[in-house]
mmCIF file of C-alpha atoms in Angstrom:
data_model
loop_
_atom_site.group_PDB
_atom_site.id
_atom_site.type_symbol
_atom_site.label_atom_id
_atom_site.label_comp_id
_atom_site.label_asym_id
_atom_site.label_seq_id
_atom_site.Cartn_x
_atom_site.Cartn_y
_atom_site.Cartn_z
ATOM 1 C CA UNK A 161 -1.852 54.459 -32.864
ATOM 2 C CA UNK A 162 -4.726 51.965 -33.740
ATOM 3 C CA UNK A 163 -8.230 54.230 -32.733
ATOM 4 C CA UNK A 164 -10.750 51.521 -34.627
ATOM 5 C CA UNK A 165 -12.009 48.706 -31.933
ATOM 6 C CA UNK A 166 -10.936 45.108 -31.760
ATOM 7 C CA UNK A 167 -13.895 43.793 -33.533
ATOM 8 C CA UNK A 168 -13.641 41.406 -36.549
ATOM 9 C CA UNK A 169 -15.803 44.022 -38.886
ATOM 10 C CA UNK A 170 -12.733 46.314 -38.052
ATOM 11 C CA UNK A 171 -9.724 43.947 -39.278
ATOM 12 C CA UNK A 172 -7.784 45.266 -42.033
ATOM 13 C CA UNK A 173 -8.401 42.091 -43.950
ATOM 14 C CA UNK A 174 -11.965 42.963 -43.627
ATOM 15 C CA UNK A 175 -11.488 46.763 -44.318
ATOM 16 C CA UNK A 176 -9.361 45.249 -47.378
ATOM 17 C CA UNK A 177 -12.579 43.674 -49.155
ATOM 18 C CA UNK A 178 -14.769 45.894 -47.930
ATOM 19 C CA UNK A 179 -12.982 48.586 -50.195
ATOM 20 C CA UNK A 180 -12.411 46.309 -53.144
ATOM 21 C CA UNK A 181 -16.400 45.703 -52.715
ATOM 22 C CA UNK A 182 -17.323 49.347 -52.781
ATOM 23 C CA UNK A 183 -14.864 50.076 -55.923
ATOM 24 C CA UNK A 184 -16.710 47.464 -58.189
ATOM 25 C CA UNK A 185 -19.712 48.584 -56.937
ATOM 26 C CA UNK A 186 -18.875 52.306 -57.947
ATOM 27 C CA UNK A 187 -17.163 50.821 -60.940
ATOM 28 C CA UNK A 188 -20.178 48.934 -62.225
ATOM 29 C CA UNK A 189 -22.544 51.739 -61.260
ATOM 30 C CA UNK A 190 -20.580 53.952 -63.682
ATOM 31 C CA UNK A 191 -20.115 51.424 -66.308
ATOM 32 C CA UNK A 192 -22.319 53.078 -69.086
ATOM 33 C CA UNK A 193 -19.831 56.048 -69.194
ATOM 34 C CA UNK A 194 -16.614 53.873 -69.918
ATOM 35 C CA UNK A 195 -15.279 52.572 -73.132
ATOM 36 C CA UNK A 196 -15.960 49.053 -73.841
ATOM 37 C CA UNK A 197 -12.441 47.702 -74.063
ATOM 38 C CA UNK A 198 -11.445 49.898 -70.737
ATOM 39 C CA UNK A 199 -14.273 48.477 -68.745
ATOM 40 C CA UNK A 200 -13.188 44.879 -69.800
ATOM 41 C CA UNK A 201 -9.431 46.022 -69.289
ATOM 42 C CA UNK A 202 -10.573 47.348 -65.665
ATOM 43 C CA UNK A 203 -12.770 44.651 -64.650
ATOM 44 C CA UNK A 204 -9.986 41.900 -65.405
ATOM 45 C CA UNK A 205 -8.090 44.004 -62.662
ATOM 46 C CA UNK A 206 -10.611 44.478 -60.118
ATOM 47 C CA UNK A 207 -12.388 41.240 -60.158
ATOM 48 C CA UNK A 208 -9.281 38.502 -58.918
ATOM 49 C CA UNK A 209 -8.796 41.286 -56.345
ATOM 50 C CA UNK A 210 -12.275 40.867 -54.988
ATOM 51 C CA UNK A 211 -11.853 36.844 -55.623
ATOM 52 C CA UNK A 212 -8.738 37.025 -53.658
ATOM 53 C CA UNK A 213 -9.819 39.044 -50.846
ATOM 54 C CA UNK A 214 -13.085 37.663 -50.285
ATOM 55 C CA UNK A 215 -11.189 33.949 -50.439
ATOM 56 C CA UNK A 216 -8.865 35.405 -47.694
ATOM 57 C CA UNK A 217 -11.521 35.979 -45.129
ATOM 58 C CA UNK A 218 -12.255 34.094 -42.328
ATOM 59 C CA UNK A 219 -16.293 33.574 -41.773
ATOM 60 C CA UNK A 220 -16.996 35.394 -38.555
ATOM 61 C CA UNK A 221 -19.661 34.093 -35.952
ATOM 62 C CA UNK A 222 -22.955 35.350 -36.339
ATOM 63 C CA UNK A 223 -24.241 38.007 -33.430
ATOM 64 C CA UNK A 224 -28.066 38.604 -34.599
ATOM 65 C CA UNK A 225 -30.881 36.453 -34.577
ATOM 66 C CA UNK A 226 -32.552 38.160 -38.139
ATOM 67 C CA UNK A 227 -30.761 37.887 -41.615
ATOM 68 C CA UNK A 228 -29.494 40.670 -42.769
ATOM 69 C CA UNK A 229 -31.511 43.434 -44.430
ATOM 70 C CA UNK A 230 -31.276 43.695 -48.577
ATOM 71 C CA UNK A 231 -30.792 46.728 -49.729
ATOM 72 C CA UNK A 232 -30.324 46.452 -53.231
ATOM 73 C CA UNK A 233 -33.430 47.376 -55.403
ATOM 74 C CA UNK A 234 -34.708 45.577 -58.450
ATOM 75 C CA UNK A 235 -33.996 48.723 -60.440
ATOM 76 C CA UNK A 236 -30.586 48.877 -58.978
ATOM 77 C CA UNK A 237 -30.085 45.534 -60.236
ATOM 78 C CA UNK A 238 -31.268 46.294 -63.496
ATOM 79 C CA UNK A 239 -29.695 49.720 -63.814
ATOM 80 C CA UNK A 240 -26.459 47.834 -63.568
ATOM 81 C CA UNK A 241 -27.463 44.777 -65.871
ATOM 82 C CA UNK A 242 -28.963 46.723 -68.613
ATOM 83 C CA UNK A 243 -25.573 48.991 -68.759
ATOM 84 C CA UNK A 244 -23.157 46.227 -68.870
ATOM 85 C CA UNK A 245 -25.645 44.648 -71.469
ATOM 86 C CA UNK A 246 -25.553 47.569 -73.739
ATOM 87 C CA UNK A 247 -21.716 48.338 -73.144
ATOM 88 C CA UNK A 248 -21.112 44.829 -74.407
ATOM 89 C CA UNK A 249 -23.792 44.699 -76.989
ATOM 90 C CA UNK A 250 -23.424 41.430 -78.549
ATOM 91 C CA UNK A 251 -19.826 40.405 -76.589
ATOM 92 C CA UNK A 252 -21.816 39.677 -73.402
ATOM 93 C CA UNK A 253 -23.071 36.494 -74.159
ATOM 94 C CA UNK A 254 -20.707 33.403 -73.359
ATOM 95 C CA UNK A 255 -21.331 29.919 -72.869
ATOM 96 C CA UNK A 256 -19.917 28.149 -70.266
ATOM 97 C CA UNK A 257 -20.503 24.600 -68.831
ATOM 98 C CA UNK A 258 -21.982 24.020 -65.622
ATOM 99 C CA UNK A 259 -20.852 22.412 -62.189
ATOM 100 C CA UNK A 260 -23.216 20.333 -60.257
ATOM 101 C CA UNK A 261 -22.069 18.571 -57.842
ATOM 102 C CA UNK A 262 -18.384 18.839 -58.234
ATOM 103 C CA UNK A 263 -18.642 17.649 -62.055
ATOM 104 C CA UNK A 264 -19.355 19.308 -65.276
ATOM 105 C CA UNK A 265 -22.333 18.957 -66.885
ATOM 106 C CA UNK A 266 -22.732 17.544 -70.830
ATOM 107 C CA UNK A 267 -24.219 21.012 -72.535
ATOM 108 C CA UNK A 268 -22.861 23.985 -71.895
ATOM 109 C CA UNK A 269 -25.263 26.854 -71.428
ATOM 110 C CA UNK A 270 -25.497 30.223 -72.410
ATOM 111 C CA UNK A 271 -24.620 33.282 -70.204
ATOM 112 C CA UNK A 272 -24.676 36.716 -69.567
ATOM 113 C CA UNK A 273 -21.907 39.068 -68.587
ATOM 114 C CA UNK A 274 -24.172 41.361 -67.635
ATOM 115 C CA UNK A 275 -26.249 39.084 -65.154
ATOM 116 C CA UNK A 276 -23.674 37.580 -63.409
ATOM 117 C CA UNK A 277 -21.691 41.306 -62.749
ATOM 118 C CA UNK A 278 -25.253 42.416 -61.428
ATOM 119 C CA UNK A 279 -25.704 39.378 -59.184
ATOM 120 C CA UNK A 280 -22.200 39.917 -57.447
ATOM 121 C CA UNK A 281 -23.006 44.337 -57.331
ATOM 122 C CA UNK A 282 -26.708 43.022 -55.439
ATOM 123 C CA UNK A 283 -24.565 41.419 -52.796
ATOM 124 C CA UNK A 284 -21.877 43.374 -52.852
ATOM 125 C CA UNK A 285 -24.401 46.843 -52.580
ATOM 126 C CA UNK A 286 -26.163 45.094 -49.803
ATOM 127 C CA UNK A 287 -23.042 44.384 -47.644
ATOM 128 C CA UNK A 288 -21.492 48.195 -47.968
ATOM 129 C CA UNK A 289 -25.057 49.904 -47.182
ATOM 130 C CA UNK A 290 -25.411 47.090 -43.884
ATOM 131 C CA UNK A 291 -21.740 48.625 -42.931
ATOM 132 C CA UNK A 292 -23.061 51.840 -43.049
ATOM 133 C CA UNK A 293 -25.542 51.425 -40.576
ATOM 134 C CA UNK A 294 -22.398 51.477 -38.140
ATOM 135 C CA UNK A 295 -23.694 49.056 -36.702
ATOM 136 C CA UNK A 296 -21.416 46.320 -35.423
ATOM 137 C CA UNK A 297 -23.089 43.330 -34.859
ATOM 138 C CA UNK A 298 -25.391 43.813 -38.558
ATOM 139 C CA UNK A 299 -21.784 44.633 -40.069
ATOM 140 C CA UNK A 300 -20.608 41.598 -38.867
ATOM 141 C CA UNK A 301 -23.443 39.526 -40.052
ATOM 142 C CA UNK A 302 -23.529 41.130 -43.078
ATOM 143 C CA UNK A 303 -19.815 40.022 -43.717
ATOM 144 C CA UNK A 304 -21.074 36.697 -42.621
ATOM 145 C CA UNK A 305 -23.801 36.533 -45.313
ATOM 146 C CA UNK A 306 -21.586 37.852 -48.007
ATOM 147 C CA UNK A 307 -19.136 34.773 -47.276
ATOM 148 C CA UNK A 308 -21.758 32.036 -47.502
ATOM 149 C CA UNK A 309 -22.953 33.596 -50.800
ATOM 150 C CA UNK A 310 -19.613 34.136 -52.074
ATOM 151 C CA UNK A 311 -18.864 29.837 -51.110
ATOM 152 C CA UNK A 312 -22.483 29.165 -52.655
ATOM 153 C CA UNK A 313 -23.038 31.229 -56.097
ATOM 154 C CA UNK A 314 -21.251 34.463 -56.320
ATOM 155 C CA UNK A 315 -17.285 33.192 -55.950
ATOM 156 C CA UNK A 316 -18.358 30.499 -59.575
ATOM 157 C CA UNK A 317 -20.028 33.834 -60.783
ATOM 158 C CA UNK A 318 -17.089 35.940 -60.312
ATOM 159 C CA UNK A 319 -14.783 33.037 -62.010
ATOM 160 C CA UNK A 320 -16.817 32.442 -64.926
ATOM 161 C CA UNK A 321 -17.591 35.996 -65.882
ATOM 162 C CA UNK A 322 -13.484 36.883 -65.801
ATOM 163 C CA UNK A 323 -12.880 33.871 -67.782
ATOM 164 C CA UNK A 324 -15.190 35.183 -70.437
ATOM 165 C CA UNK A 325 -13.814 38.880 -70.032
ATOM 166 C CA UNK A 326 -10.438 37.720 -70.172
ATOM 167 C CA UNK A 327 -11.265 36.092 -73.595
ATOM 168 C CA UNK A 328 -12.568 39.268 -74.617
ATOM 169 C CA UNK A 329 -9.708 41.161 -73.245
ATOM 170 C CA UNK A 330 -7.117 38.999 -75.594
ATOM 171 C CA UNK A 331 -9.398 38.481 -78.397
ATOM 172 C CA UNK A 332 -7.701 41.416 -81.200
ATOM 173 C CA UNK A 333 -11.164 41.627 -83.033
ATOM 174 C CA UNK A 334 -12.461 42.557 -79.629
ATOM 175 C CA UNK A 335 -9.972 45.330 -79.069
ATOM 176 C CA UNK A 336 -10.485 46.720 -82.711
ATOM 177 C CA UNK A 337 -14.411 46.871 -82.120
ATOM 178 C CA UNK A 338 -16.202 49.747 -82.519
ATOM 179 C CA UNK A 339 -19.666 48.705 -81.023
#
């Protein structure tokens, strides 16, 4: 027997990301205690999950007047950048060529690993603590805002940062490191 309510926020597809969410969150808030090579090895796994899952959703309507609250700090942020920065060391810098517009640009431009994991963990944080305020109508709108950053910045994010991983992951030099 089904006891949750009939509310979008409640959907298993929702429930779905929501929990993919809150294990790279955990993940990446642990990150300075794994092994280089496993972190790559389990961030290949758990990113095209999130992708996917996120992809799958439907945007709800919004219920609230307000956007949102943030809840994710500055040093949260940087707790999470700075570890993926050091677990990487000199492997988290990639270059990759940017869209605009629907075409690539002429240069490409240097990255960070490290920047673009922390920028999906801010919204990612902020959606799981607005579902924890059990709230419905803030979960909802929080699942909302999550969406429309995923379509504008963090979905590319996600993509280009597992493209670089994955080059990592199959590089043998990479997997014979010792950094």
């Amino acid at each position: 027997m089904n006891s949750l309510p009939q509310h979008f926020v409640y959907r298993q597809d929702v429930i779905d990301f929501l929990t993919v969410s809150v294990q790279v969150c955990g993940f990446l808030e642990k990150i300075a205690e794994e092994d280089k090579v496993e972190a790559v090895e389990k961030l290949t796994c758990l990113l095209p999950m999130l992708y996917l899952k996120a992809r799958l959703l439907d945007k709800p309507e919004q219920e609230l007047d307000d956007y949102v609250e943030t809840f994710c700090t500055e040093d949260q942020y940087e707790e999470v950048r700075g570890a993926v920065s050091t677990l990487l060391g000199t492997d988290d810098t990639y270059l990759e060529v940017p869209v605009e517009e629907g075409r690539y640009g002429d240069l490409p431009e240097t990255r960070f690993i490290s920047e673009q994991l922390a920028d999906i963990y801010q919204e990612l944080f902020d959606l799981a603590a607005n579902y924890q305020t059990q709230e419905t109508a803030v979960m909802n709108d929080a699942i909302l805002a999550c969406l429309e950053a995923f379509e504008m910045h963090w979905g590319q994010k996600l993509l280009s940062v597992l493209r670089a991983m994955d080059v990592l992951r199959n590089d043998p030099e990479f997997s014979n490191s010792e950094d």
